[in-house]
Amino acid sequence: IALTNFQKALDIYTEKPPIDQGRLGRLYEELGHEYNGEEYYRDAIKYFQKALDVYHANKEEESSLLSLYFNLGNAYYKNYDYENALSYY
């Protein structure tokens, strides 16, 4: 249910500009958490990466992204992609 609700929220949120990029990044990050919890690691990676792209485009401080890097590394690790996992730890 949570995945469906987050997906609906994303659809609604992106339909009506202007879009607050910080909130969009957090929404992508939450979707990544939900997919990770459901063991859909490729989808988790996709949404964690989208969140990271939004945060970088908005020049977020690297120190505020530490948990996102860790979660992205864990998703790669759980997907048996150890080389990419290491790059985010």
Coordinates of C-alpha atoms in Angstrom, one line a residue:
I1 CA 0.0 0.0 0.0
A2 CA 2.8 2.4 0.8
L3 CA 4.4 2.0 -2.6
T4 CA 1.1 2.7 -4.3
N5 CA 0.5 5.8 -2.2
F6 CA 4.0 7.1 -2.8
Q7 CA 3.6 6.5 -6.5
K8 CA 0.3 8.4 -6.5
A9 CA 1.9 11.2 -4.6
L10 CA 4.7 11.4 -7.1
D11 CA 2.2 11.5 -10.0
I12 CA 0.1 14.2 -8.4
Y13 CA 3.1 16.2 -7.3
T14 CA 4.8 16.3 -10.7
E15 CA 1.6 17.2 -12.5
K16 CA 1.3 20.7 -11.1
P17 CA 4.3 23.1 -11.4
P18 CA 6.1 24.7 -9.8
I19 CA 7.8 21.7 -8.2
D20 CA 9.7 22.2 -5.0
Q21 CA 12.9 20.3 -5.8
G22 CA 13.7 19.5 -2.2
R23 CA 10.4 17.8 -1.7
L24 CA 10.7 16.0 -4.9
G25 CA 14.1 14.6 -3.8
R26 CA 12.6 13.5 -0.5
L27 CA 9.7 11.8 -2.3
Y28 CA 12.2 9.9 -4.5
E29 CA 14.2 9.0 -1.5
E30 CA 11.1 7.6 0.3
L31 CA 10.2 5.6 -2.8
G32 CA 13.7 4.2 -2.7
H33 CA 13.2 3.2 0.9
E34 CA 9.9 1.5 0.2
Y35 CA 11.3 -0.5 -2.8
N36 CA 14.3 -1.4 -0.8
G37 CA 12.1 -2.7 2.0
E38 CA 10.1 -4.8 -0.5
E39 CA 13.4 -6.2 -1.8
Y40 CA 13.0 -4.5 -5.3
Y41 CA 16.6 -3.4 -5.3
R42 CA 16.8 -2.2 -8.9
D43 CA 13.8 0.1 -8.3
A44 CA 15.3 1.2 -5.0
I45 CA 18.5 2.1 -6.8
K46 CA 16.6 4.0 -9.5
Y47 CA 14.8 6.2 -7.0
F48 CA 17.7 6.7 -4.7
Q49 CA 19.7 7.8 -7.8
K50 CA 16.9 10.2 -8.8
A51 CA 16.9 11.7 -5.3
L52 CA 20.7 12.1 -5.5
D53 CA 20.4 13.8 -9.0
V54 CA 17.8 16.2 -7.6
Y55 CA 19.9 17.0 -4.6
H56 CA 23.1 17.5 -6.6
A57 CA 21.2 19.8 -9.1
N58 CA 20.2 21.9 -6.1
K59 CA 23.7 22.0 -4.7
E60 CA 22.8 20.2 -1.4
E61 CA 25.6 19.9 1.1
E62 CA 27.4 16.5 0.7
S63 CA 27.3 16.0 4.4
S64 CA 23.5 16.0 4.3
L65 CA 23.5 13.2 1.8
L66 CA 25.4 10.7 3.8
S67 CA 22.4 8.5 4.6
L68 CA 21.3 8.5 1.0
Y69 CA 24.8 7.4 -0.1
F70 CA 24.7 4.6 2.5
N71 CA 21.2 3.5 1.4
L72 CA 22.3 3.5 -2.3
G73 CA 25.4 1.5 -1.4
N74 CA 23.2 -1.0 0.5
A75 CA 20.8 -1.4 -2.4
Y76 CA 23.6 -2.1 -4.8
Y77 CA 25.1 -4.6 -2.3
K78 CA 21.8 -6.4 -1.9
N79 CA 21.6 -6.5 -5.7
Y80 CA 25.0 -8.2 -5.8
D81 CA 26.6 -5.2 -7.5
Y82 CA 29.6 -5.0 -5.2
E83 CA 31.6 -2.6 -7.3
N84 CA 29.0 0.1 -7.3
A85 CA 28.2 -0.6 -3.7
L86 CA 31.8 0.3 -2.7
S87 CA 31.6 3.5 -4.6
Y88 CA 28.8 4.8 -2.3
Y89 CA 30.2 3.6 1.0

